[in-house]
mmCIF file of N, CA, C and O in Angstrom:
data_model
loop_
_atom_site.group_PDB
_atom_site.id
_atom_site.type_symbol
_atom_site.label_atom_id
_atom_site.label_comp_id
_atom_site.label_asym_id
_atom_site.label_seq_id
_atom_site.Cartn_x
_atom_site.Cartn_y
_atom_site.Cartn_z
ATOM 1 N N MET A 1 98.072 104.983 95.666
ATOM 2 C CA MET A 1 96.595 105.092 94.775
ATOM 3 C C MET A 1 95.921 106.340 96.022
ATOM 4 O O MET A 1 96.147 106.275 97.012
ATOM 5 N N VAL A 2 95.946 107.055 95.299
ATOM 6 C CA VAL A 2 95.209 107.830 95.613
ATOM 7 C C VAL A 2 93.587 108.548 94.606
ATOM 8 O O VAL A 2 93.908 108.595 93.301
ATOM 9 N N ARG A 3 93.074 109.101 95.550
ATOM 10 C CA ARG A 3 91.061 109.101 93.922
ATOM 11 C C ARG A 3 91.681 110.865 93.458
ATOM 12 O O ARG A 3 92.620 111.200 93.584
ATOM 13 N N ARG A 4 91.544 111.024 92.481
ATOM 14 C CA ARG A 4 91.934 111.455 91.134
ATOM 15 C C ARG A 4 90.793 113.145 91.770
ATOM 16 O O ARG A 4 90.282 112.922 92.011
ATOM 17 N N GLY A 5 91.897 113.830 91.739
ATOM 18 C CA GLY A 5 91.480 115.476 91.651
ATOM 19 C C GLY A 5 91.814 116.087 93.220
ATOM 20 O O GLY A 5 91.582 116.528 93.485
ATOM 21 N N ASP A 6 92.131 115.260 94.333
ATOM 22 C CA ASP A 6 92.446 114.496 95.667
ATOM 23 C C ASP A 6 94.247 115.266 95.679
ATOM 24 O O ASP A 6 94.738 114.725 96.439
ATOM 25 N N ASP A 7 93.938 116.678 94.746
ATOM 26 C CA ASP A 7 96.190 116.526 94.499
ATOM 27 C C ASP A 7 96.277 116.912 95.814
ATOM 28 O O ASP A 7 98.144 116.761 97.122
ATOM 29 N N GLN A 8 95.792 117.764 97.636
ATOM 30 C CA GLN A 8 96.539 117.543 98.715
ATOM 31 C C GLN A 8 96.811 116.387 99.085
ATOM 32 O O GLN A 8 97.990 116.598 99.792
ATOM 33 N N TRP A 9 95.867 116.024 98.999
ATOM 34 C CA TRP A 9 96.813 113.950 99.891
ATOM 35 C C TRP A 9 97.279 113.708 98.313
ATOM 36 O O TRP A 9 98.105 112.614 99.668
ATOM 37 N N GLU A 10 97.214 113.485 98.152
ATOM 38 C CA GLU A 10 98.146 113.462 96.758
ATOM 39 C C GLU A 10 99.753 113.537 97.188
ATOM 40 O O GLU A 10 100.607 112.970 97.816
ATOM 41 N N ASP A 11 99.930 115.487 97.670
ATOM 42 C CA ASP A 11 100.859 115.910 97.769
ATOM 43 C C ASP A 11 101.892 114.767 99.281
ATOM 44 O O ASP A 11 102.720 114.676 99.320
ATOM 45 N N ILE A 12 100.732 115.002 100.275
ATOM 46 C CA ILE A 12 100.854 114.243 101.571
ATOM 47 C C ILE A 12 101.683 112.912 101.462
ATOM 48 O O ILE A 12 102.412 112.635 101.833
ATOM 49 N N VAL A 13 101.049 112.969 100.526
ATOM 50 C CA VAL A 13 101.096 110.624 100.630
ATOM 51 C C VAL A 13 102.523 110.584 99.889
ATOM 52 O O VAL A 13 103.455 109.743 101.005
ATOM 53 N N ARG A 14 102.456 111.527 98.803
ATOM 54 C CA ARG A 14 103.817 111.400 97.501
ATOM 55 C C ARG A 14 105.537 111.685 98.802
ATOM 56 O O ARG A 14 106.101 111.821 99.291
ATOM 57 N N TRP A 15 104.195 112.961 100.759
ATOM 58 C CA TRP A 15 106.302 113.523 99.971
ATOM 59 C C TRP A 15 106.215 113.071 101.927
ATOM 60 O O TRP A 15 106.939 113.246 102.839
ATOM 61 N N SER A 16 105.024 112.242 102.171
ATOM 62 C CA SER A 16 105.135 111.383 103.549
ATOM 63 C C SER A 16 106.389 110.072 102.852
ATOM 64 O O SER A 16 107.761 109.488 103.898
ATOM 65 N N MET A 17 106.220 109.949 102.438
ATOM 66 C CA MET A 17 107.350 108.553 101.812
ATOM 67 C C MET A 17 108.724 109.148 101.428
ATOM 68 O O MET A 17 109.658 108.748 101.900
ATOM 69 N N MET A 18 109.134 110.393 100.601
ATOM 70 C CA MET A 18 110.368 111.259 100.628
ATOM 71 C C MET A 18 110.685 112.072 101.872
ATOM 72 O O MET A 18 111.426 111.024 102.133
ATOM 73 N N ALA A 19 109.631 112.171 103.567
ATOM 74 C CA ALA A 19 110.317 112.018 104.337
ATOM 75 C C ALA A 19 111.147 110.422 104.883
ATOM 76 O O ALA A 19 111.900 110.913 105.840
ATOM 77 N N MET A 20 110.617 109.085 105.224
ATOM 78 C CA MET A 20 110.941 108.779 105.716
ATOM 79 C C MET A 20 112.094 107.945 104.290
ATOM 80 O O MET A 20 112.982 107.887 105.271
ATOM 81 N N LEU A 21 111.791 108.100 103.435
ATOM 82 C CA LEU A 21 113.519 108.083 102.444
ATOM 83 C C LEU A 21 114.518 109.109 103.092
ATOM 84 O O LEU A 21 115.550 108.435 103.089
ATOM 85 N N GLU A 22 114.427 110.150 103.034
ATOM 86 C CA GLU A 22 115.462 111.239 103.652
ATOM 87 C C GLU A 22 115.701 111.027 104.941
ATOM 88 O O GLU A 22 117.313 111.571 105.358
ATOM 89 N N ALA A 23 114.168 110.392 106.322
ATOM 90 C CA ALA A 23 115.301 110.794 107.309
ATOM 91 C C ALA A 23 117.025 108.971 107.448
ATOM 92 O O ALA A 23 117.838 109.073 108.075
ATOM 93 N N GLU A 24 115.837 108.011 106.050
ATOM 94 C CA GLU A 24 117.410 106.166 106.455
ATOM 95 C C GLU A 24 118.072 107.643 105.631
ATOM 96 O O GLU A 24 119.403 106.806 106.369
ATOM 97 N N GLU A 25 117.947 108.121 104.971
ATOM 98 C CA GLU A 25 119.549 108.198 104.046
ATOM 99 C C GLU A 25 119.898 110.206 105.378
ATOM 100 O O GLU A 25 121.127 109.085 104.894
ATOM 101 N N ASP A 26 119.659 110.081 106.023
ATOM 102 C CA ASP A 26 120.882 111.256 106.911
ATOM 103 C C ASP A 26 120.596 110.564 108.152
ATOM 104 O O ASP A 26 120.985 111.289 109.488
ATOM 105 N N GLY A 27 119.947 108.823 108.652
ATOM 106 C CA GLY A 27 120.207 108.399 109.738
ATOM 107 C C GLY A 27 119.309 108.375 110.696
ATOM 108 O O GLY A 27 119.686 108.599 112.270
ATOM 109 N N VAL A 28 117.974 109.253 110.974
ATOM 110 C CA VAL A 28 117.238 109.439 111.194
ATOM 111 C C VAL A 28 115.964 108.360 112.055
ATOM 112 O O VAL A 28 115.882 108.168 110.449
ATOM 113 N N THR A 29 116.089 107.717 113.276
ATOM 114 C CA THR A 29 115.552 107.539 112.914
ATOM 115 C C THR A 29 114.458 107.419 114.439
ATOM 116 O O THR A 29 114.971 108.336 115.056
ATOM 117 N N ALA A 30 113.258 105.777 114.164
ATOM 118 C CA ALA A 30 112.718 106.818 115.736
ATOM 119 C C ALA A 30 113.780 107.064 116.777
ATOM 120 O O ALA A 30 112.879 107.386 118.347
ATOM 121 N N ALA A 31 113.876 105.853 117.045
ATOM 122 C CA ALA A 31 115.196 105.581 118.643
ATOM 123 C C ALA A 31 115.530 107.542 118.269
ATOM 124 O O ALA A 31 115.988 108.230 120.058
ATOM 125 N N ASN A 32 115.886 107.874 117.400
ATOM 126 C CA ASN A 32 117.395 109.021 117.778
ATOM 127 C C ASN A 32 115.991 110.612 117.005
ATOM 128 O O ASN A 32 116.975 111.580 116.967
ATOM 129 N N VAL A 33 114.663 110.217 116.724
ATOM 130 C CA VAL A 33 114.116 111.655 116.485
ATOM 131 C C VAL A 33 115.065 112.699 116.472
ATOM 132 O O VAL A 33 114.876 113.477 116.127
ATOM 133 N N ASP A 34 114.602 112.121 118.278
ATOM 134 C CA ASP A 34 114.003 113.408 119.433
ATOM 135 C C ASP A 34 115.454 114.667 119.025
ATOM 136 O O ASP A 34 115.621 115.258 119.370
ATOM 137 N N ASP A 35 116.429 113.639 119.429
ATOM 138 C CA ASP A 35 117.641 114.334 119.394
ATOM 139 C C ASP A 35 118.344 114.568 118.056
ATOM 140 O O ASP A 35 119.201 116.220 118.524
ATOM 141 N N MET A 36 118.223 114.503 117.159
ATOM 142 C CA MET A 36 118.788 114.390 116.134
ATOM 143 C C MET A 36 117.870 116.010 115.428
ATOM 144 O O MET A 36 118.280 116.963 114.821
ATOM 145 N N ARG A 37 116.633 115.901 115.621
ATOM 146 C CA ARG A 37 115.724 117.248 115.921
ATOM 147 C C ARG A 37 116.406 119.054 116.808
ATOM 148 O O ARG A 37 117.099 119.824 116.141
ATOM 149 N N ALA A 38 116.548 118.055 117.689
ATOM 150 C CA ALA A 38 117.526 119.049 119.661
ATOM 151 C C ALA A 38 118.558 119.532 118.979
ATOM 152 O O ALA A 38 119.522 120.477 118.448
ATOM 153 N N ASN A 39 119.757 118.225 117.389
ATOM 154 C CA ASN A 39 120.723 119.117 117.813
ATOM 155 C C ASN A 39 121.662 118.477 116.452
ATOM 156 O O ASN A 39 122.484 118.985 116.399
ATOM 157 N N SER A 40 120.864 117.968 116.099
ATOM 158 C CA SER A 40 121.751 118.186 113.887
ATOM 159 C C SER A 40 121.265 119.436 113.710
ATOM 160 O O SER A 40 121.183 120.581 114.327
ATOM 161 N N ALA A 41 123.138 119.371 113.803
ATOM 162 C CA ALA A 41 123.643 120.972 112.535
ATOM 163 C C ALA A 41 123.336 121.258 110.956
ATOM 164 O O ALA A 41 123.497 121.571 110.461
ATOM 165 N N ASN A 42 122.426 119.741 110.741
ATOM 166 C CA ASN A 42 122.995 119.335 108.957
ATOM 167 C C ASN A 42 121.389 120.338 108.519
ATOM 168 O O ASN A 42 120.518 119.741 109.068
ATOM 169 N N PRO A 43 121.453 121.531 107.396
ATOM 170 C CA PRO A 43 120.240 121.890 107.162
ATOM 171 C C PRO A 43 119.399 120.650 106.372
ATOM 172 O O PRO A 43 117.903 121.685 106.193
ATOM 173 N N ALA A 44 119.143 119.988 106.210
ATOM 174 C CA ALA A 44 118.488 119.108 105.460
ATOM 175 C C ALA A 44 117.810 118.031 106.451
ATOM 176 O O ALA A 44 116.706 118.206 106.728
ATOM 177 N N VAL A 45 118.517 117.346 107.602
ATOM 178 C CA VAL A 45 117.455 117.341 108.898
ATOM 179 C C VAL A 45 117.205 118.169 109.754
ATOM 180 O O VAL A 45 115.964 117.751 110.231
ATOM 181 N N GLN A 46 117.726 119.315 109.946
ATOM 182 C CA GLN A 46 116.706 120.687 110.215
ATOM 183 C C GLN A 46 115.131 121.195 109.553
ATOM 184 O O GLN A 46 113.724 120.871 110.450
ATOM 185 N N ARG A 47 115.198 120.358 108.408
ATOM 186 C CA ARG A 47 114.380 121.054 107.606
ATOM 187 C C ARG A 47 113.009 119.991 107.972
ATOM 188 O O ARG A 47 111.915 119.499 107.296
ATOM 189 N N LEU A 48 113.802 118.617 107.554
ATOM 190 C CA LEU A 48 113.322 117.137 107.067
ATOM 191 C C LEU A 48 112.281 117.181 108.865
ATOM 192 O O LEU A 48 110.566 117.026 108.363
ATOM 193 N N LEU A 49 112.964 117.918 110.154
ATOM 194 C CA LEU A 49 111.984 117.444 111.540
ATOM 195 C C LEU A 49 111.591 118.693 111.492
ATOM 196 O O LEU A 49 110.729 118.823 112.634
ATOM 197 N N GLY A 50 111.178 119.743 111.012
ATOM 198 C CA GLY A 50 110.449 120.548 111.552
ATOM 199 C C GLY A 50 111.454 122.123 112.136
ATOM 200 O O GLY A 50 110.549 122.878 112.383
ATOM 201 N N LYS A 51 111.997 121.969 112.141
ATOM 202 C CA LYS A 51 113.030 122.529 113.252
ATOM 203 C C LYS A 51 113.497 124.073 111.831
ATOM 204 O O LYS A 51 113.696 125.283 112.846
ATOM 205 N N SER A 52 113.691 123.660 111.286
ATOM 206 C CA SER A 52 113.161 125.784 109.878
ATOM 207 C C SER A 52 112.644 125.021 109.110
ATOM 208 O O SER A 52 112.093 124.283 108.566
ATOM 209 N N GLY A 53 111.907 126.031 108.371
ATOM 210 C CA GLY A 53 111.111 126.049 106.752
ATOM 211 C C GLY A 53 110.203 126.172 107.272
ATOM 212 O O GLY A 53 109.475 125.826 108.563
ATOM 213 N N GLU A 54 110.000 125.700 106.644
ATOM 214 C CA GLU A 54 108.282 125.455 106.511
ATOM 215 C C GLU A 54 107.210 124.969 105.550
ATOM 216 O O GLU A 54 106.583 125.237 105.186
ATOM 217 N N PHE A 55 108.223 123.607 105.081
ATOM 218 C CA PHE A 55 107.563 122.881 104.264
ATOM 219 C C PHE A 55 105.683 122.476 104.904
ATOM 220 O O PHE A 55 105.347 121.919 103.670
ATOM 221 N N GLY A 56 106.207 121.632 105.690
ATOM 222 C CA GLY A 56 104.264 121.499 106.126
ATOM 223 C C GLY A 56 103.740 122.512 105.616
ATOM 224 O O GLY A 56 102.549 122.185 105.218
ATOM 225 N N LYS A 57 103.246 123.737 105.582
ATOM 226 C CA LYS A 57 103.180 124.678 106.648
ATOM 227 C C LYS A 57 101.771 124.455 104.734
ATOM 228 O O LYS A 57 101.001 125.019 104.496
ATOM 229 N N LEU A 58 102.942 123.679 103.522
ATOM 230 C CA LEU A 58 102.720 123.944 101.781
ATOM 231 C C LEU A 58 101.699 123.622 101.872
ATOM 232 O O LEU A 58 101.776 123.220 100.915
ATOM 233 N N MET A 59 102.149 122.067 102.523
ATOM 234 C CA MET A 59 100.536 121.626 101.814
ATOM 235 C C MET A 59 99.189 120.953 102.994
ATOM 236 O O MET A 59 98.305 120.155 103.500
ATOM 237 N N GLY A 60 99.742 122.312 104.293
ATOM 238 C CA GLY A 60 97.741 122.208 105.623
ATOM 239 C C GLY A 60 98.376 121.263 106.603
ATOM 240 O O GLY A 60 97.730 121.330 107.262
ATOM 241 N N LEU A 61 99.772 121.462 107.293
ATOM 242 C CA LEU A 61 100.487 120.774 108.163
ATOM 243 C C LEU A 61 101.237 121.062 109.039
ATOM 244 O O LEU A 61 101.347 122.534 108.312
ATOM 245 N N ASP A 62 101.429 121.090 109.091
ATOM 246 C CA ASP A 62 101.773 121.878 110.902
ATOM 247 C C ASP A 62 103.968 121.110 110.118
ATOM 248 O O ASP A 62 103.773 120.228 109.121
ATOM 249 N N ASN A 63 105.207 122.287 110.830
ATOM 250 C CA ASN A 63 106.099 121.519 110.028
ATOM 251 C C ASN A 63 106.427 120.299 111.457
ATOM 252 O O ASN A 63 107.638 120.350 110.478
ATOM 253 N N ASN A 64 105.408 119.996 112.219
ATOM 254 C CA ASN A 64 106.527 119.197 112.562
ATOM 255 C C ASN A 64 106.047 117.473 112.294
ATOM 256 O O ASN A 64 106.112 116.471 112.625
ATOM 257 N N TRP A 65 104.646 117.628 110.912
ATOM 258 C CA TRP A 65 104.591 116.164 110.204
ATOM 259 C C TRP A 65 105.592 115.089 109.808
ATOM 260 O O TRP A 65 105.614 113.874 110.532
ATOM 261 N N ALA A 66 106.911 115.482 109.758
ATOM 262 C CA ALA A 66 107.643 114.188 108.860
ATOM 263 C C ALA A 66 108.445 113.683 111.270
ATOM 264 O O ALA A 66 108.692 112.956 110.771
ATOM 265 N N PHE A 67 108.757 114.890 111.150
ATOM 266 C CA PHE A 67 109.451 114.291 112.765
ATOM 267 C C PHE A 67 108.324 113.354 113.801
ATOM 268 O O PHE A 67 108.291 112.354 114.120
ATOM 269 N N ASN A 68 106.497 113.178 112.584
ATOM 270 C CA ASN A 68 105.513 112.455 113.754
ATOM 271 C C ASN A 68 105.619 111.448 113.404
ATOM 272 O O ASN A 68 105.635 110.283 113.125
ATOM 273 N N ILE A 69 105.622 111.275 111.924
ATOM 274 C CA ILE A 69 105.783 109.873 110.926
ATOM 275 C C ILE A 69 106.978 108.950 111.127
ATOM 276 O O ILE A 69 106.575 108.107 111.961
ATOM 277 N N VAL A 70 108.391 110.052 111.154
ATOM 278 C CA VAL A 70 109.751 108.806 111.990
ATOM 279 C C VAL A 70 109.306 107.857 113.269
ATOM 280 O O VAL A 70 110.375 107.216 112.738
ATOM 281 N N LYS A 71 109.121 108.853 114.797
ATOM 282 C CA LYS A 71 108.781 109.251 115.304
ATOM 283 C C LYS A 71 107.605 108.080 115.469
ATOM 284 O O LYS A 71 108.149 106.912 116.449
ATOM 285 N N GLN A 72 105.995 107.727 115.922
ATOM 286 C CA GLN A 72 105.695 107.365 115.388
ATOM 287 C C GLN A 72 106.171 105.814 114.321
ATOM 288 O O GLN A 72 105.642 104.624 115.092
ATOM 289 N N VAL A 73 107.027 106.030 113.562
ATOM 290 C CA VAL A 73 106.697 104.026 112.199
ATOM 291 C C VAL A 73 108.011 104.243 111.883
ATOM 292 O O VAL A 73 108.319 102.533 111.424
ATOM 293 N N GLY A 74 109.202 104.976 112.464
ATOM 294 C CA GLY A 74 111.323 104.987 112.084
ATOM 295 C C GLY A 74 110.865 105.865 110.360
ATOM 296 O O GLY A 74 109.840 106.078 109.886
ATOM 297 N N ASN A 75 111.612 105.470 109.835
ATOM 298 C CA ASN A 75 111.752 105.850 108.144
ATOM 299 C C ASN A 75 111.711 104.300 107.819
ATOM 300 O O ASN A 75 111.461 103.967 108.209
ATOM 301 N N TYR A 76 112.359 104.989 106.369
ATOM 302 C CA TYR A 76 111.607 103.988 105.473
ATOM 303 C C TYR A 76 111.840 102.486 106.129
ATOM 304 O O TYR A 76 111.897 101.238 105.423
ATOM 305 N N GLY A 77 113.216 102.936 105.815
ATOM 306 C CA GLY A 77 114.295 100.998 106.184
ATOM 307 C C GLY A 77 113.733 100.419 108.032
ATOM 308 O O GLY A 77 113.385 99.651 107.813
ATOM 309 N N GLU A 78 113.288 101.362 108.538
ATOM 310 C CA GLU A 78 112.262 100.819 109.590
ATOM 311 C C GLU A 78 111.785 100.026 109.361
ATOM 312 O O GLU A 78 110.867 99.424 109.428
ATOM 313 N N SER A 79 110.643 101.251 107.957
ATOM 314 C CA SER A 79 109.361 100.724 108.067
ATOM 315 C C SER A 79 108.876 99.164 107.642
ATOM 316 O O SER A 79 108.514 97.976 108.087
ATOM 317 N N TYR A 80 110.355 99.401 105.651
ATOM 318 C CA TYR A 80 110.187 98.329 105.521
ATOM 319 C C TYR A 80 110.169 96.422 106.316
ATOM 320 O O TYR A 80 109.874 95.638 105.605
ATOM 321 N N GLU A 81 111.474 97.056 107.293
ATOM 322 C CA GLU A 81 111.810 96.002 108.055
ATOM 323 C C GLU A 81 111.134 94.757 108.731
ATOM 324 O O GLU A 81 110.872 93.905 109.043
ATOM 325 N N ARG A 82 110.121 95.907 109.170
ATOM 326 C CA ARG A 82 109.813 95.210 109.826
ATOM 327 C C ARG A 82 107.726 95.597 109.476
ATOM 328 O O ARG A 82 107.745 94.065 110.215
ATOM 329 N N ASN A 83 107.687 95.126 108.732
ATOM 330 C CA ASN A 83 106.505 95.328 108.123
ATOM 331 C C ASN A 83 106.584 93.767 107.107
ATOM 332 O O ASN A 83 106.328 92.883 106.239
ATOM 333 N N VAL A 84 107.942 93.455 106.048
ATOM 334 C CA VAL A 84 107.377 93.096 105.301
ATOM 335 C C VAL A 84 109.182 92.587 104.806
ATOM 336 O O VAL A 84 109.578 91.450 103.732
ATOM 337 N N GLY A 85 110.226 93.410 105.617
ATOM 338 C CA GLY A 85 111.807 92.826 105.890
ATOM 339 C C GLY A 85 112.214 91.318 105.989
ATOM 340 O O GLY A 85 111.180 91.014 105.929
ATOM 341 N N MET A 86 113.469 90.778 106.622
ATOM 342 C CA MET A 86 113.000 89.976 107.961
ATOM 343 C C MET A 86 112.576 89.992 109.050
ATOM 344 O O MET A 86 113.589 89.165 109.549
ATOM 345 N N GLY A 87 112.208 91.042 109.098
ATOM 346 C CA GLY A 87 112.250 91.412 110.787
ATOM 347 C C GLY A 87 110.508 91.359 110.990
ATOM 348 O O GLY A 87 109.952 90.905 111.497
ATOM 349 N N SER A 88 110.337 90.668 109.442
ATOM 350 C CA SER A 88 108.490 90.509 109.492
ATOM 351 C C SER A 88 108.820 89.301 108.578
ATOM 352 O O SER A 88 109.090 88.234 108.606
ATOM 353 N N GLY A 89 107.702 88.059 108.676
ATOM 354 C CA GLY A 89 106.781 87.048 108.000
ATOM 355 C C GLY A 89 107.963 86.297 106.969
ATOM 356 O O GLY A 89 107.395 85.550 105.890
ATOM 357 N N LEU A 90 107.173 88.169 106.093
ATOM 358 C CA LEU A 90 108.080 87.565 104.882
ATOM 359 C C LEU A 90 108.846 87.363 105.010
ATOM 360 O O LEU A 90 110.113 86.883 103.331
ATOM 361 N N LYS A 91 109.664 88.107 105.257
ATOM 362 C CA LYS A 91 111.614 88.110 104.971
ATOM 363 C C LYS A 91 112.145 88.256 103.618
ATOM 364 O O LYS A 91 112.767 87.788 103.175
ATOM 365 N N LEU A 92 110.945 89.802 103.458
ATOM 366 C CA LEU A 92 111.403 89.591 101.880
ATOM 367 C C LEU A 92 112.780 90.834 101.520
ATOM 368 O O LEU A 92 113.143 91.329 102.746
ATOM 369 N N SER A 93 114.456 90.378 101.093
ATOM 370 C CA SER A 93 115.665 90.714 101.025
ATOM 371 C C SER A 93 115.220 92.896 100.168
ATOM 372 O O SER A 93 114.056 92.643 99.730
ATOM 373 N N ARG A 94 115.720 93.864 101.013
ATOM 374 C CA ARG A 94 115.692 95.175 100.000
ATOM 375 C C ARG A 94 116.388 95.342 98.665
ATOM 376 O O ARG A 94 115.181 96.147 98.352
ATOM 377 N N GLY A 95 116.893 94.392 97.815
ATOM 378 C CA GLY A 95 117.144 94.721 96.828
ATOM 379 C C GLY A 95 116.942 95.626 96.314
ATOM 380 O O GLY A 95 117.125 96.364 96.914
ATOM 381 N N LEU A 96 115.816 95.780 95.493
ATOM 382 C CA LEU A 96 115.256 96.870 94.527
ATOM 383 C C LEU A 96 115.337 98.716 95.824
ATOM 384 O O LEU A 96 114.976 99.789 95.337
ATOM 385 N N ASN A 97 114.369 97.826 96.399
ATOM 386 C CA ASN A 97 113.808 98.437 97.519
ATOM 387 C C ASN A 97 115.163 99.226 98.705
ATOM 388 O O ASN A 97 114.906 100.232 99.713
ATOM 389 N N ALA A 98 116.393 99.638 98.245
ATOM 390 C CA ALA A 98 117.484 99.783 99.228
ATOM 391 C C ALA A 98 117.932 101.132 98.522
ATOM 392 O O ALA A 98 117.024 101.947 97.428
ATOM 393 N N LEU A 99 117.922 102.009 99.119
ATOM 394 C CA LEU A 99 118.559 103.260 99.136
ATOM 395 C C LEU A 99 119.451 103.576 97.955
ATOM 396 O O LEU A 99 119.711 101.893 97.753
ATOM 397 N N TRP A 100 119.361 104.289 96.937
ATOM 398 C CA TRP A 100 120.369 104.344 95.833
ATOM 399 C C TRP A 100 121.818 104.221 96.388
ATOM 400 O O TRP A 100 122.277 103.834 95.300
ATOM 401 N N ASN A 101 122.433 104.484 97.680
ATOM 402 C CA ASN A 101 123.787 104.413 97.382
ATOM 403 C C ASN A 101 123.703 103.153 98.373
ATOM 404 O O ASN A 101 125.298 103.340 98.911
ATOM 405 N N GLN A 102 122.624 102.733 98.383
ATOM 406 C CA GLN A 102 123.232 101.329 98.592
ATOM 407 C C GLN A 102 123.219 100.138 97.856
ATOM 408 O O GLN A 102 121.717 99.105 97.988
ATOM 409 N N GLY A 103 122.719 100.187 96.395
ATOM 410 C CA GLY A 103 122.154 98.805 95.081
ATOM 411 C C GLY A 103 121.861 99.392 94.961
ATOM 412 O O GLY A 103 120.935 98.797 93.923
ATOM 413 N N GLY A 104 120.087 99.854 95.242
ATOM 414 C CA GLY A 104 118.448 100.262 95.157
ATOM 415 C C GLY A 104 118.617 101.268 94.276
ATOM 416 O O GLY A 104 118.736 101.933 93.728
ATOM 417 N N LEU A 105 117.535 101.440 94.479
ATOM 418 C CA LEU A 105 116.444 102.848 93.397
ATOM 419 C C LEU A 105 116.120 103.986 93.706
ATOM 420 O O LEU A 105 115.097 105.064 93.830
ATOM 421 N N MET A 106 116.152 103.081 95.561
ATOM 422 C CA MET A 106 114.710 104.406 96.544
ATOM 423 C C MET A 106 116.160 105.526 96.523
ATOM 424 O O MET A 106 117.098 105.557 97.336
ATOM 425 N N TYR A 107 115.209 106.518 96.064
ATOM 426 C CA TYR A 107 115.799 108.272 95.837
ATOM 427 C C TYR A 107 115.423 109.889 97.088
ATOM 428 O O TYR A 107 114.941 109.759 96.036
ATOM 429 N N PRO A 108 116.178 110.206 98.070
ATOM 430 C CA PRO A 108 114.595 110.786 98.646
ATOM 431 C C PRO A 108 114.532 112.478 97.382
ATOM 432 O O PRO A 108 115.639 112.257 96.780
ATOM 433 N N ILE A 109 113.071 112.943 97.752
ATOM 434 C CA ILE A 109 113.599 113.888 96.573
ATOM 435 C C ILE A 109 113.839 115.461 97.739
ATOM 436 O O ILE A 109 113.694 115.567 98.854
ATOM 437 N N PRO A 110 115.043 115.822 97.731
ATOM 438 C CA PRO A 110 115.817 117.209 98.272
ATOM 439 C C PRO A 110 114.204 117.443 98.885
ATOM 440 O O PRO A 110 113.764 118.466 98.587
ATOM 441 N N PHE A 111 114.073 118.007 100.626
ATOM 442 C CA PHE A 111 113.258 119.180 100.951
ATOM 443 C C PHE A 111 113.719 120.345 101.297
ATOM 444 O O PHE A 111 114.915 120.748 101.791
ATOM 445 N N ARG A 112 113.066 120.715 100.572
ATOM 446 C CA ARG A 112 113.982 122.776 99.560
ATOM 447 C C ARG A 112 112.659 123.886 99.266
ATOM 448 O O ARG A 112 111.714 123.359 98.742
#
C-alpha cells in the first residue's frame, strides 16, 4: 500500500519487488551479487544490477538501487525464507509465492 498520488514511491515499491523476483529467477543472491555484477554476461543481470542501462534514473534513483537491495536483503526467495518461510518462526511453505517456474505465481516483469 502506498499513499494515493505518490506515483514515484509506488513505482519504487513495485520495481523493488520485481527486482527481488528477477534476482531470484536469475540466481542472484546476497552472497554472489558482487560476482554476478562483475562477471555475468547475461544482459538481464547486467540491467538488473546497474551495469548497463539507466533504469534507476527513470525512477529518480541511481543505477545501483537493485544491486543494493539484493546486497542488503537478498532476492525474494532469501527474504521470504528468512521472514516467513522455513527459516523463520512461521515456517510457511512458499506455495503460490514460489516463482512461476517452480509451481508458483510469482513472475518478474523484465527490466527493459
